[in-house]
Short mmCIF file of C-alpha atoms and ligand atoms in Angstrom, two decimals:
data_model
loop_
_atom_site.label_atom_id
_atom_site.label_comp_id
_atom_site.label_asym_id
_atom_site.label_seq_id
_atom_site.Cartn_x
_atom_site.Cartn_y
_atom_site.Cartn_z
CA UNK G 201 -23.57 -16.62 -4.37
CA UNK G 202 -21.14 -18.04 -6.86
CA UNK G 203 -17.74 -16.89 -6.03
CA UNK G 204 -16.94 -16.23 -9.74
CA UNK G 205 -19.51 -13.44 -9.60
CA UNK G 206 -17.87 -11.64 -6.57
CA UNK G 207 -16.27 -8.28 -7.56
CA UNK G 208 -13.55 -7.33 -5.06
CA UNK G 209 -13.61 -3.70 -4.28
CA UNK G 210 -11.55 -3.94 -1.06
CA UNK G 211 -8.10 -2.58 -0.52
CA UNK G 212 -6.35 -5.93 -1.45
CA UNK G 213 -6.37 -8.50 -2.47
CA UNK G 214 -7.73 -7.16 -5.72
CA UNK G 215 -9.02 -8.92 -8.92
CA UNK G 216 -6.32 -10.57 -10.85
CA UNK G 217 -6.38 -10.70 -14.65
CA UNK G 218 -7.09 -14.00 -16.31
CA UNK G 219 -3.63 -13.85 -18.01
CA UNK G 220 -2.08 -13.55 -14.55
CA UNK G 221 -3.95 -16.69 -13.36
CA UNK G 222 -2.95 -18.51 -16.53
CA UNK G 223 0.78 -17.61 -15.89
CA UNK G 224 0.51 -19.18 -12.51
CA UNK G 225 -0.49 -22.47 -13.83
CA UNK G 226 2.70 -22.93 -15.83
CA UNK G 227 4.83 -26.01 -14.91
CA UNK G 228 7.50 -25.42 -12.18
CA UNK G 229 10.96 -24.51 -13.10
CA UNK G 230 14.36 -24.64 -11.43
CA UNK G 231 14.77 -21.63 -9.23
CA UNK G 232 18.54 -21.75 -9.81
CA UNK G 233 18.18 -21.96 -13.51
CA UNK G 234 18.56 -19.25 -16.22
CA UNK G 235 14.67 -19.09 -16.82
CA UNK G 236 14.01 -18.03 -13.19
CA UNK G 237 16.83 -15.59 -13.31
CA UNK G 238 15.61 -13.91 -16.49
CA UNK G 239 12.10 -13.57 -14.89
CA UNK G 240 13.57 -12.21 -11.63
CA UNK G 241 15.65 -9.51 -13.57
CA UNK G 242 12.60 -8.66 -15.67
CA UNK G 243 10.41 -8.10 -12.62
CA UNK G 244 13.17 -5.96 -10.90
CA UNK G 245 13.52 -3.84 -14.07
CA UNK G 246 9.85 -3.00 -14.16
CA UNK G 247 9.81 -2.45 -10.35
CA UNK G 248 12.53 0.10 -10.69
CA UNK G 249 10.24 2.20 -12.85
CA UNK G 250 7.37 1.68 -10.44
CA UNK G 251 9.56 2.74 -7.35
CA UNK G 252 11.35 5.44 -9.36
CA UNK G 253 14.63 4.23 -7.96
CA UNK G 254 18.22 3.14 -8.87
CA UNK G 255 18.40 1.43 -5.49
CA UNK G 256 18.49 -2.43 -5.21
CA UNK G 257 15.01 -4.00 -5.11
CA UNK G 258 14.52 -7.55 -3.53
CA UNK G 259 11.49 -9.71 -3.92
CA UNK G 260 10.44 -11.63 -0.82
CA UNK G 261 8.33 -14.56 -0.48
CA UNK G 262 6.10 -13.30 2.15
CA UNK G 263 3.33 -10.69 2.39
CA UNK G 264 3.81 -6.94 2.98
CA UNK G 265 4.28 -7.30 6.61
CA UNK G 266 7.27 -9.57 5.94
CA UNK G 267 8.90 -6.62 4.01
CA UNK G 268 8.03 -4.12 6.83
CA UNK G 269 9.78 -6.43 9.41
CA UNK G 270 12.79 -6.89 7.07
CA UNK G 271 13.02 -3.19 6.70
CA UNK G 272 13.12 -2.56 10.52
CA UNK G 273 14.80 -5.80 11.55
CA UNK G 274 17.79 -5.30 9.40
CA UNK G 275 18.51 -1.74 10.33
CA UNK G 276 17.34 -1.22 13.93
CA UNK G 277 19.30 -2.50 16.86
CA UNK G 278 18.18 -2.72 20.56
CA UNK G 279 19.57 0.66 21.47
CA UNK G 280 18.34 2.49 18.32
CA UNK G 281 15.45 4.84 18.55
CA UNK G 282 12.70 4.65 15.81
CA UNK G 283 10.27 7.49 15.44
CA UNK G 284 7.08 5.69 14.50
CA UNK G 285 4.35 7.67 12.98
CA UNK G 286 0.86 6.26 13.62
CA UNK G 287 -2.49 7.33 12.30
CA UNK G 288 -4.03 4.01 11.51
CA UNK G 289 -3.63 0.37 11.76
CA UNK G 290 -0.56 -0.08 9.64
CA UNK G 291 1.41 2.81 11.36
CA UNK G 292 0.55 0.99 14.51
CA UNK G 293 1.98 -2.23 13.04
CA UNK G 294 5.17 -0.51 12.06
CA UNK G 295 5.49 0.85 15.71
CA UNK G 296 4.92 -2.68 17.00
CA UNK G 297 7.61 -4.11 14.77
CA UNK G 298 10.02 -1.43 15.80
CA UNK G 299 9.32 -2.17 19.49
CA UNK G 300 10.45 -5.73 18.79
CA UNK G 301 13.88 -4.63 17.56
CA UNK G 302 14.73 -1.22 19.11
CA UNK G 303 13.26 1.71 21.15
CA UNK G 304 10.16 3.45 19.97
CA UNK G 305 9.49 7.17 20.13
CA UNK G 306 5.95 7.25 18.61
CA UNK G 307 3.86 10.04 17.43
CA UNK G 308 0.39 8.53 17.96
CA UNK G 309 -2.43 10.50 16.26
CA UNK G 310 -5.98 9.63 16.38
CA UNK G 311 -6.63 7.35 13.42
CA UNK G 312 -7.49 9.14 10.35
CA UNK G 313 -5.99 12.46 11.50
CA UNK G 314 -3.17 13.92 9.41
CA UNK G 315 0.29 14.49 10.93
CA UNK G 316 1.58 17.93 12.02
CA UNK G 317 4.96 18.29 10.49
CA UNK G 318 6.19 20.31 13.29
CA UNK G 319 5.35 17.59 15.72
CA UNK G 320 7.22 15.06 13.52
CA UNK G 321 10.21 17.36 13.42
CA UNK G 322 10.16 17.65 17.29
CA UNK G 323 10.39 13.88 17.52
CA UNK G 324 13.23 13.70 15.12
CA UNK G 325 15.09 16.47 17.11
CA UNK G 326 15.24 14.13 19.97
CA UNK G 327 17.46 11.84 17.95
CA UNK G 328 16.51 8.88 15.91
CA UNK G 329 18.13 6.11 13.81
CA UNK G 330 15.08 5.67 11.65
CA UNK G 331 11.53 6.97 11.06
CA UNK G 332 8.64 4.85 9.80
CA UNK G 333 5.73 6.07 7.70
CA UNK G 334 2.89 4.44 6.02
CA UNK G 335 2.42 6.52 2.89
CA UNK G 336 -1.21 5.53 2.28
CA UNK G 337 -2.79 4.54 5.44
CA UNK G 338 -5.18 1.91 4.00
CA UNK G 339 -7.16 1.52 7.36
CA UNK G 340 -8.51 5.07 7.20
CA UNK G 341 -7.98 6.15 3.51
CA UNK G 342 -5.51 8.96 4.18
CA UNK G 343 -2.36 9.72 2.17
CA UNK G 344 0.48 10.93 4.35
CA UNK G 345 3.14 13.47 3.35
CA UNK G 346 5.90 11.20 2.34
CA UNK G 347 8.02 13.82 0.46
CA UNK G 348 7.98 16.31 3.27
CA UNK G 349 8.83 13.61 5.96
CA UNK G 350 11.65 12.50 3.64
CA UNK G 351 13.16 15.97 3.90
CA UNK G 352 12.83 15.82 7.56
CA UNK G 353 14.50 12.45 7.83
CA UNK G 354 17.34 13.71 5.69
CA UNK G 355 17.70 16.91 7.90
CA UNK G 356 18.09 14.68 10.98
CA UNK G 357 20.11 11.94 9.27
CA UNK G 358 17.49 9.30 10.14
CA UNK G 359 16.76 6.35 7.74
CA UNK G 360 13.49 6.85 6.14
CA UNK G 361 11.53 3.64 6.08
CA UNK G 362 8.37 3.89 4.11
CA UNK G 363 5.39 1.58 3.68
CA UNK G 364 4.19 2.11 0.02
CA UNK G 365 2.02 -0.99 0.25
CA UNK G 366 -1.06 0.83 -1.21
CA UNK G 367 0.57 3.47 -3.37
CA UNK G 368 3.42 1.75 -5.28
CA UNK G 369 2.05 0.78 -8.58
CA UNK G 370 -1.05 2.89 -8.34
CA UNK G 371 0.07 6.40 -7.12
CA UNK G 372 2.97 8.66 -7.46
CA UNK G 373 5.99 7.44 -5.40
CA UNK G 374 9.47 8.83 -6.04
CA UNK G 375 11.80 6.78 -3.83
CA UNK G 376 15.00 8.45 -5.02
CA UNK G 377 13.73 12.06 -5.14
CA UNK G 378 11.98 11.73 -1.77
CA UNK G 379 15.04 10.15 -0.21
CA UNK G 380 13.25 6.91 0.97
CA UNK G 381 15.96 4.51 2.26
CA UNK G 382 13.67 1.52 2.33
CA UNK G 383 10.25 1.30 0.52
CA UNK G 384 8.00 -1.74 0.66
CA UNK G 385 5.08 -2.95 -1.34
CA UNK G 386 2.87 -6.07 -1.36
CA UNK G 387 1.95 -7.95 -4.53
CA UNK G 388 -1.81 -7.90 -3.96
CA UNK G 389 -2.58 -4.23 -3.97
CA UNK G 390 -2.08 -1.80 -6.81
CA UNK G 391 0.13 -4.14 -8.78
CA UNK G 392 -2.77 -6.56 -9.01
CA UNK G 393 -0.80 -9.73 -8.57
CA UNK G 394 -1.93 -12.51 -6.16
CA UNK G 395 -1.05 -12.11 -2.43
CA UNK G 396 2.21 -13.65 -1.12
CA UNK G 397 5.05 -11.68 -2.36
CA UNK G 398 6.55 -8.37 -1.16
CA UNK G 399 9.03 -6.14 -2.85
CA UNK G 400 11.60 -3.86 -1.05
CA UNK G 401 13.92 -1.14 -2.26
CA UNK G 402 17.09 -0.46 -0.14
CA UNK G 403 19.51 2.47 -0.39
CA UNK G 404 23.18 2.56 0.09
CA UNK G 405 22.71 4.17 3.41
CA UNK G 406 20.33 1.48 4.56
CA UNK G 407 22.80 -1.20 3.37
CA UNK G 408 25.45 0.42 5.40
CA UNK G 409 23.32 0.38 8.47
CA UNK G 410 22.88 -3.37 7.94
CA UNK G 411 26.56 -3.82 7.73
CA UNK G 412 26.92 -2.09 11.07
CA UNK G 413 24.36 -4.36 12.84
CA UNK G 414 25.71 -7.63 14.20
CA UNK G 415 22.54 -9.76 14.34
CA UNK G 416 20.10 -9.69 11.37
CA UNK G 417 16.85 -11.74 11.18
CA UNK G 418 17.58 -14.93 9.33
CA UNK G 419 14.82 -15.56 6.84
CA UNK G 420 14.39 -11.74 6.24
CA UNK G 421 18.04 -11.05 6.00
CA UNK G 422 18.28 -8.29 3.32
CA UNK G 423 22.00 -8.67 3.08
CA UNK G 424 21.47 -12.23 2.05
CA UNK G 425 18.95 -11.03 -0.44
CA UNK G 426 21.52 -8.59 -1.84
CA UNK G 427 24.08 -11.32 -2.18
CA UNK G 428 21.73 -13.45 -4.13
CA UNK G 429 20.02 -10.73 -6.16
CA UNK G 430 23.57 -9.68 -7.45
CA UNK G 431 23.47 -13.19 -9.00
CA UNK G 432 19.79 -12.68 -10.13
CA UNK G 433 18.54 -15.23 -7.53
CA UNK G 434 16.79 -15.36 -4.14
CA UNK G 435 18.62 -16.70 -1.13
CA UNK G 436 15.88 -19.46 -0.42
CA UNK G 437 13.31 -21.29 -2.56
CA UNK G 438 10.85 -18.52 -3.80
CA UNK G 439 7.17 -19.01 -4.38
CA UNK G 440 7.77 -19.79 -8.04
CA UNK G 441 4.03 -19.64 -9.23
CA UNK G 442 3.60 -16.35 -7.49
CA UNK G 443 6.64 -14.99 -9.34
CA UNK G 444 5.05 -16.15 -12.68
CA UNK G 445 1.89 -14.26 -11.60
CA UNK G 446 3.87 -11.19 -10.53
CA UNK G 447 5.91 -10.98 -13.86
CA UNK G 448 2.59 -11.05 -15.88
CA UNK G 449 0.94 -8.53 -13.60
CA UNK G 450 4.07 -6.21 -13.97
CA UNK G 451 3.80 -6.57 -17.72
CA UNK G 452 0.20 -5.30 -17.53
CA UNK G 453 1.51 -2.29 -15.45
CA UNK G 454 4.20 -1.65 -18.07
CA UNK G 455 1.71 -1.89 -20.97
CA UNK G 456 -0.65 0.61 -19.39
CA UNK G 457 2.29 2.87 -18.35
CA UNK G 458 2.64 4.36 -14.84
CA UNK G 459 1.42 7.85 -15.89
CA UNK G 460 -1.94 6.38 -17.22
CA UNK G 461 -2.18 3.99 -14.30
CA UNK G 462 -1.79 6.83 -11.63
CA UNK G 463 -4.39 8.93 -13.59
CA UNK G 464 -6.87 5.98 -13.62
CA UNK G 465 -6.53 5.35 -9.88
CA UNK G 466 -6.65 9.15 -9.00
CA UNK G 467 -9.80 9.54 -11.21
CA UNK G 468 -11.44 6.38 -9.83
CA UNK G 469 -10.89 7.43 -6.19
CA UNK G 470 -12.18 10.98 -7.00
CA UNK G 471 -15.35 9.53 -8.53
CA UNK G 472 -16.02 7.56 -5.28
CA UNK G 473 -15.46 10.66 -3.18
CA UNK G 474 -17.61 12.87 -5.45
CA UNK G 475 -20.42 10.37 -5.39
CA UNK G 476 -20.18 9.92 -1.64
CA UNK G 477 -20.49 13.76 -1.22
CA UNK G 478 -23.55 13.75 -3.51
CA UNK G 479 -25.10 10.97 -1.44
CA UNK G 480 -24.46 12.93 1.76
CA UNK G 481 -21.76 10.67 3.00
CA UNK G 482 -18.77 12.06 4.91
CA UNK G 483 -15.23 11.17 4.31
CA UNK G 484 -13.41 9.70 7.31
CA UNK G 485 -9.94 11.35 7.15
CA UNK G 486 -9.38 14.62 8.99
CA UNK G 487 -7.07 16.56 6.86
CA UNK G 488 -5.53 19.47 8.94
CA UNK G 489 -2.23 19.65 6.99
CA UNK G 490 -1.92 20.93 3.43
CA UNK G 491 0.45 18.09 2.44
CA UNK G 492 -2.01 15.36 3.46
CA UNK G 493 -4.74 14.09 1.09
CA UNK G 494 -7.37 11.69 0.65
CA UNK G 495 -6.21 8.29 -0.66
CA UNK G 496 -6.18 7.71 -4.33
CA UNK G 497 -6.53 3.86 -3.98
CA UNK G 498 -9.01 3.37 -0.94
CA UNK G 499 -11.77 5.64 0.06
CA UNK G 500 -12.95 5.60 3.72
CA UNK G 501 -16.38 6.90 4.52
CA UNK G 502 -18.16 7.47 7.88
CA UNK G 503 -21.09 5.13 8.26
CA UNK G 504 -24.39 7.23 8.03
CA UNK G 505 -26.34 8.03 11.06
CA UNK G 506 -28.03 4.95 12.46
CA UNK G 507 -26.53 2.56 10.06
CA UNK G 508 -23.40 0.35 10.80
CA UNK G 509 -20.64 0.18 8.21
CA UNK G 510 -20.78 -3.54 8.58
CA UNK G 511 -24.44 -3.52 7.38
CA UNK G 512 -23.44 -1.64 4.34
CA UNK G 513 -20.68 -4.06 3.69
CA UNK G 514 -23.14 -6.95 4.14
CA UNK G 515 -25.72 -5.32 1.77
CA UNK G 516 -23.14 -5.13 -0.89
CA UNK G 517 -21.85 -8.51 -0.24
CA UNK G 518 -25.29 -9.85 -0.94
CA UNK G 519 -25.06 -8.06 -4.37
CA UNK G 520 -21.80 -9.74 -5.09
CA UNK G 521 -19.50 -6.76 -4.28
CA UNK G 522 -16.89 -7.04 -1.63
CA UNK G 523 -15.87 -3.93 0.18
CA UNK G 524 -14.19 -3.36 3.43
CA UNK G 525 -15.34 -2.32 6.90
CA UNK G 526 -13.39 -0.53 9.63
CA UNK G 527 -10.47 -2.22 11.52
CA UNK G 528 -10.12 -2.47 15.21
CA UNK G 529 -12.13 0.26 17.00
CA UNK G 530 -13.40 1.59 13.74
CA UNK G 531 -15.43 -1.54 13.01
CA UNK G 532 -18.97 -0.53 12.20
CA UNK G 533 -18.12 3.25 12.35
CA UNK G 534 -16.55 3.38 8.80
CA UNK G 535 -16.58 1.43 5.54
CA UNK G 536 -13.99 1.51 2.82
CA UNK G 537 -14.02 1.04 -0.95
CA UNK G 538 -10.86 -0.04 -2.65
CA UNK G 539 -10.22 1.18 -6.13
CA UNK G 540 -6.68 -0.17 -6.80
CA UNK G 541 -4.99 -2.50 -9.24
CA UNK G 542 -6.88 -3.01 -12.49
CA UNK G 543 -10.24 -1.89 -11.17
CA UNK G 544 -12.06 -0.17 -14.05
CA UNK G 545 -14.61 2.62 -14.30
CA UNK G 546 -17.42 0.20 -14.89
CA UNK G 547 -16.50 -1.56 -11.52
CA UNK G 548 -16.69 1.76 -9.76
CA UNK G 549 -19.95 2.50 -11.36
CA UNK G 550 -21.52 -0.80 -10.43
CA UNK G 551 -20.25 -0.29 -6.82
CA UNK G 552 -21.72 3.16 -6.55
CA UNK G 553 -24.85 2.11 -8.10
CA UNK G 554 -25.32 -0.78 -5.56
CA UNK G 555 -24.23 1.50 -2.69
CA UNK G 556 -26.78 4.10 -3.65
CA UNK G 557 -29.50 1.45 -3.90
CA UNK G 558 -28.71 0.26 -0.44
CA UNK G 559 -28.74 3.75 1.03
CA UNK G 560 -32.07 4.33 -0.55
CA UNK G 561 -33.45 1.08 0.84
CA UNK G 562 -32.13 1.93 4.24
CA UNK G 563 -33.72 5.42 4.13
CA UNK G 564 -30.40 7.28 4.18
CA UNK G 565 -30.96 8.75 0.69
CA UNK G 566 -34.47 9.76 -0.41
CA UNK G 567 -34.04 9.40 -4.17
CA UNK G 568 -31.77 7.30 -6.41
CA UNK G 569 -29.45 9.05 -9.01
CA UNK G 570 -27.22 11.66 -7.46
CA UNK G 571 -24.41 9.24 -6.55
CA UNK G 572 -24.25 7.44 -9.95
CA UNK G 573 -24.53 10.72 -11.83
CA UNK G 574 -21.68 12.36 -9.81
CA UNK G 575 -19.39 9.16 -10.32
CA UNK G 576 -20.20 9.06 -14.05
CA UNK G 577 -19.15 12.71 -14.46
CA UNK G 578 -15.86 12.30 -12.98
CA UNK G 579 -15.07 8.96 -14.74
CA UNK G 580 -16.01 10.59 -18.05
CA UNK G 581 -12.84 12.73 -17.76
CA UNK G 582 -10.74 9.68 -18.20
N1 LIG T 732 0.63 -1.85 5.00
C1 LIG T 732 -0.41 -1.43 4.51
C2 LIG T 732 -0.53 0.15 4.11
C3 LIG T 732 -1.47 -2.30 4.15
O1 LIG T 732 -2.53 -1.77 3.53
C4 LIG T 732 -1.28 -3.73 4.42
C5 LIG T 732 -2.32 -4.58 4.07
O2 LIG T 732 -3.49 -4.31 4.00
C6 LIG T 732 -0.10 -4.05 4.93
C7 LIG T 732 0.74 -3.11 5.32
C8 LIG T 732 0.13 -5.49 5.37
O3 LIG T 732 0.29 -6.17 4.22
P1 LIG T 732 0.07 -7.70 4.22
O4 LIG T 732 -1.29 -8.02 4.72
O5 LIG T 732 0.32 -8.12 2.83
O6 LIG T 732 1.15 -8.42 5.22
#
């Protein structure tokens, strides 16, 4: 298989536009010069629209996890309690990061099960410096109720730290309206830039918490990022080619417009879910709360009876389509189709077509056609 022919339909990294690749091959520039500062400010301006915030936004040279660690590491001290909400792999990661810096009071749900807001409130009543939430739990394809949890965080005066890694740039996120003190995103997801950068917004309240803390991480010191960002710079040498790529990717986001982009993502995911249903597949998330939803950027389906999710992944890989399997104990039990970034209806149609052909071949579905027809009907509404 020629790699050029591989279609990435996984939840990041996602296909990168040729103009983004071309931008990354530009000659290097001085990261302390005016050209870099102009690029840095341009990126931050577009990101403010994506994040829906007036808060400071910093750009870190490091993947999404670096921003998650910066968020917790700069605000949480060893005696501080963090309510960590877990219903998948990345909620677990936030919990593990919080345990390195402070004390954890975790709400651990079975992966894929929605949170009960009363249980979240009970945790906060016990007292907390911060609460961590993964808005879109990529590992299980569930969208958690960020706005409602933001209200609870405010009621109990806890810092609201939110991972928006697979929503920002592809779904509705309102950092200021929802009271998100720190929001993080990675470059390789809905923004459709190459992996390696992460972006983080920081509220006044979060900055105050950093001022009260005596020891901050060094490389991930967000106060150092603020000091430099105020001069349109980064504290240390940034990944300059990645910045070139990010700027171009953000221009694509701006040209499409966030409203249209969000609609395209929502419709694409709905097409996948509708097709799955038509093919007799079951979605994995268990939605027991009216504020929780299926993800608009990654769809997780249960592997059909007698077939491993990993075999479905392998079948599609042989056809030149890369989807994702299940993580940790969910390996083999589920499979996931990403539909984020600049993924187009034709990419979704092709994926559903190949998935349906596989299901027919494996005897899961008796006749070809219901899946592609269902997907086409939804995509035609775009
Ligand atoms: N959070 C979520 C929701 C993710 O989907 C991912 C990556 O898939 C991460 C965090 C970690 O990001 P990275 O792999 O860029 O460090």
